[in-house]
mmCIF file of C-alpha atoms in Angstrom:
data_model
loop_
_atom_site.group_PDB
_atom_site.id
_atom_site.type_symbol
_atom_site.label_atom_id
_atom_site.label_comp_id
_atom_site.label_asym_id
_atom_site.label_seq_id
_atom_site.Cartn_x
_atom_site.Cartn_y
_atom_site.Cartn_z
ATOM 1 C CA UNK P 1 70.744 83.552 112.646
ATOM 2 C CA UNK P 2 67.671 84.825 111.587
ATOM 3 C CA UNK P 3 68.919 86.119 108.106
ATOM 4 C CA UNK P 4 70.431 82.283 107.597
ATOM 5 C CA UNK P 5 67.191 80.887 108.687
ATOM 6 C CA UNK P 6 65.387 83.029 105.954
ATOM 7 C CA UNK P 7 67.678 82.292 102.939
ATOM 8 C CA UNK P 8 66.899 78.696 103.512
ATOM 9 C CA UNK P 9 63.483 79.458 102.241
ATOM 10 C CA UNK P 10 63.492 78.713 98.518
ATOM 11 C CA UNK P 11 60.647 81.525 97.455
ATOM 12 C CA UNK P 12 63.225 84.352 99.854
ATOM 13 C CA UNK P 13 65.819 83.147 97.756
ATOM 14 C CA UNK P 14 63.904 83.337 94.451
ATOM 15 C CA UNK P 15 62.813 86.613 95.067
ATOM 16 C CA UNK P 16 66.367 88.047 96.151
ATOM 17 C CA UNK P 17 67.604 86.611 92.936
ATOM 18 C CA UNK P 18 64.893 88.495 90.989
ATOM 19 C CA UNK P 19 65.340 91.731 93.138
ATOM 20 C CA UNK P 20 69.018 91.488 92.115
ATOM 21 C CA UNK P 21 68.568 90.333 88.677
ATOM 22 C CA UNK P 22 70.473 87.111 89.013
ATOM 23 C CA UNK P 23 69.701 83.433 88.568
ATOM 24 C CA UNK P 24 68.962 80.948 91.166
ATOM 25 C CA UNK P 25 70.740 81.444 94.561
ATOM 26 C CA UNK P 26 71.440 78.245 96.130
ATOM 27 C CA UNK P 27 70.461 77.518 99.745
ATOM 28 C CA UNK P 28 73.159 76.892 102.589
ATOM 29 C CA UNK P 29 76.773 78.580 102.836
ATOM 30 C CA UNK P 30 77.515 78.086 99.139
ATOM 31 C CA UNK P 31 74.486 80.199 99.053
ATOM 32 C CA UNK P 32 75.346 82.905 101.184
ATOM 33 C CA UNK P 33 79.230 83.030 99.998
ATOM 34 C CA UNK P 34 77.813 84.203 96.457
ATOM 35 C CA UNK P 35 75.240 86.158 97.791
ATOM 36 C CA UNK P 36 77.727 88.076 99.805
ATOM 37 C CA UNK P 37 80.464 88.759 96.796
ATOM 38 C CA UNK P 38 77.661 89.962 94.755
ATOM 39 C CA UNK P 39 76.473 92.302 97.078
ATOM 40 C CA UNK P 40 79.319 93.681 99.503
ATOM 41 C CA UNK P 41 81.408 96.348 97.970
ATOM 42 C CA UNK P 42 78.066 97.175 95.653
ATOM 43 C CA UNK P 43 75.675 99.654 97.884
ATOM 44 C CA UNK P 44 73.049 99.698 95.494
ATOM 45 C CA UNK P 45 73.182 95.552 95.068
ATOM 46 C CA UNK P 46 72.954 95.600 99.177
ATOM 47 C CA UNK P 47 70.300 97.626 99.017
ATOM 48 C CA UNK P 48 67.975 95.425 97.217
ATOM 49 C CA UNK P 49 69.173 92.557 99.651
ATOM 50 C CA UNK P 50 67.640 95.138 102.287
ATOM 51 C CA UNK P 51 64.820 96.005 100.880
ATOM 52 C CA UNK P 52 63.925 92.073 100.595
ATOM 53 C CA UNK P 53 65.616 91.171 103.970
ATOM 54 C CA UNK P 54 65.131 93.526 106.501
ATOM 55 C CA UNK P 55 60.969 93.184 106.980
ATOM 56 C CA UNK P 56 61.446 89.654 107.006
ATOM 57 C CA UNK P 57 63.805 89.712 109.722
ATOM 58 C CA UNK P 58 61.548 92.411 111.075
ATOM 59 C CA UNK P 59 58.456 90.758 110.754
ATOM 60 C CA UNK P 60 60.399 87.361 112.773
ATOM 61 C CA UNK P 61 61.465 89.399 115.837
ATOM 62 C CA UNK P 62 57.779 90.939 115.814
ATOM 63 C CA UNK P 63 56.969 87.347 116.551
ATOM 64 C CA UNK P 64 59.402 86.551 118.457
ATOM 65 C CA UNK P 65 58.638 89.345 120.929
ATOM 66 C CA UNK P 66 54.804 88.474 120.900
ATOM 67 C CA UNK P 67 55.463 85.332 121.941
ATOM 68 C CA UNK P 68 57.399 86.456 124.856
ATOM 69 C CA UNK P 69 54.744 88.990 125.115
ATOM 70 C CA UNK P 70 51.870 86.290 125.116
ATOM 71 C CA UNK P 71 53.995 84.412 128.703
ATOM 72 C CA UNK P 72 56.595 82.598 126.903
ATOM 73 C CA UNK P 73 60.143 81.852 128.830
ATOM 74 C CA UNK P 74 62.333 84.455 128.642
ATOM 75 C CA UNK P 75 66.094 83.870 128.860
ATOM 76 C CA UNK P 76 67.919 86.437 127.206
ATOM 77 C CA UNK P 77 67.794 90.218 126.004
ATOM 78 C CA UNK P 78 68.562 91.724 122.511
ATOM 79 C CA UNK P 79 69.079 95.211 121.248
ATOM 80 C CA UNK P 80 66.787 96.257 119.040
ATOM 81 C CA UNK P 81 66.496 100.095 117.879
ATOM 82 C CA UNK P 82 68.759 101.257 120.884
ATOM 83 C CA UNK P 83 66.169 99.289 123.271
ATOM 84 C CA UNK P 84 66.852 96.658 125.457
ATOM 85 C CA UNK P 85 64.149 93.686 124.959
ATOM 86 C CA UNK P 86 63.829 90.213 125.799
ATOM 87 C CA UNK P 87 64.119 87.846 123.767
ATOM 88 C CA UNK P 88 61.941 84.285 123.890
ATOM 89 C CA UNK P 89 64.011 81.022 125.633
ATOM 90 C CA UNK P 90 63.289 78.919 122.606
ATOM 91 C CA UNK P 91 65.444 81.647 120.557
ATOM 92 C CA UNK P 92 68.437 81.357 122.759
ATOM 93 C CA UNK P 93 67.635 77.642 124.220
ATOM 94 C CA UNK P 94 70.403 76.835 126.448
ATOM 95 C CA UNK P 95 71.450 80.272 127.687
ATOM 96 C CA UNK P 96 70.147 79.480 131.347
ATOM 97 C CA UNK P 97 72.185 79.174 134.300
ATOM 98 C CA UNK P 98 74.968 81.040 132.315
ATOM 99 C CA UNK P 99 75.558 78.040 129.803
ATOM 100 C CA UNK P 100 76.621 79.104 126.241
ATOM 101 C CA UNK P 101 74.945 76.352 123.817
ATOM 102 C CA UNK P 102 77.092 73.971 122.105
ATOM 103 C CA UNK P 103 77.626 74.314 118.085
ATOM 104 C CA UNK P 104 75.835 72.334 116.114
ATOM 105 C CA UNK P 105 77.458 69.091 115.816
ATOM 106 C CA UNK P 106 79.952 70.036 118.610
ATOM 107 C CA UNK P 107 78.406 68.119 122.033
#
């Protein structure tokens, strides 16, 4: 979720397709289909996804956690680095009372 939420940003995508040396990466699944055949099955291709990726997705947990940190709701737990830690109800809104969320567009 938070990876998909990320290569919605335009200037994320821009700079993957830079890091990667690629034109422009479209937004939404198309995006992430062609993103995913050029890098799976090509270490040093996923590689420079991770080197973009992974201290944005960093940097949104830090937040995240601070904000559960700072008294927001907590509803459920994630692992992160072998530790269990909670994660902030707007994150995993609907999770109370043992309620799965819908999908999107599914009630």
């Amino acid at each position: 979720a938070v990876v998909h939420e990320l290569l919605e940003r335009p200037d994320i995508r821009e700079r993957i397709a830079a890091r990667l040396g690629i034109e422009a990466l479209p937004g939404g699944e198309a995006g992430r289909r062609r993103l995913a055949g050029l890098v799976f099955g090509d270490d040093a291709r996923l590689g420079s996804l991770e080197d973009v990726i992974f201290p944005l997705v960093r940097a949104r947990i830090a937040e995240w956690l601070a904000s559960a940190a700072a008294g927001a709701s907590v509803a459920a737990w994630v692992v992160l680095g072998g530790r269990l830690m909670p994660a902030p109800r707007p994150w995993r809104r609907g999770w109370q009372r043992g309620r799965a969320p819908a999908s999107p567009g599914h009630g």
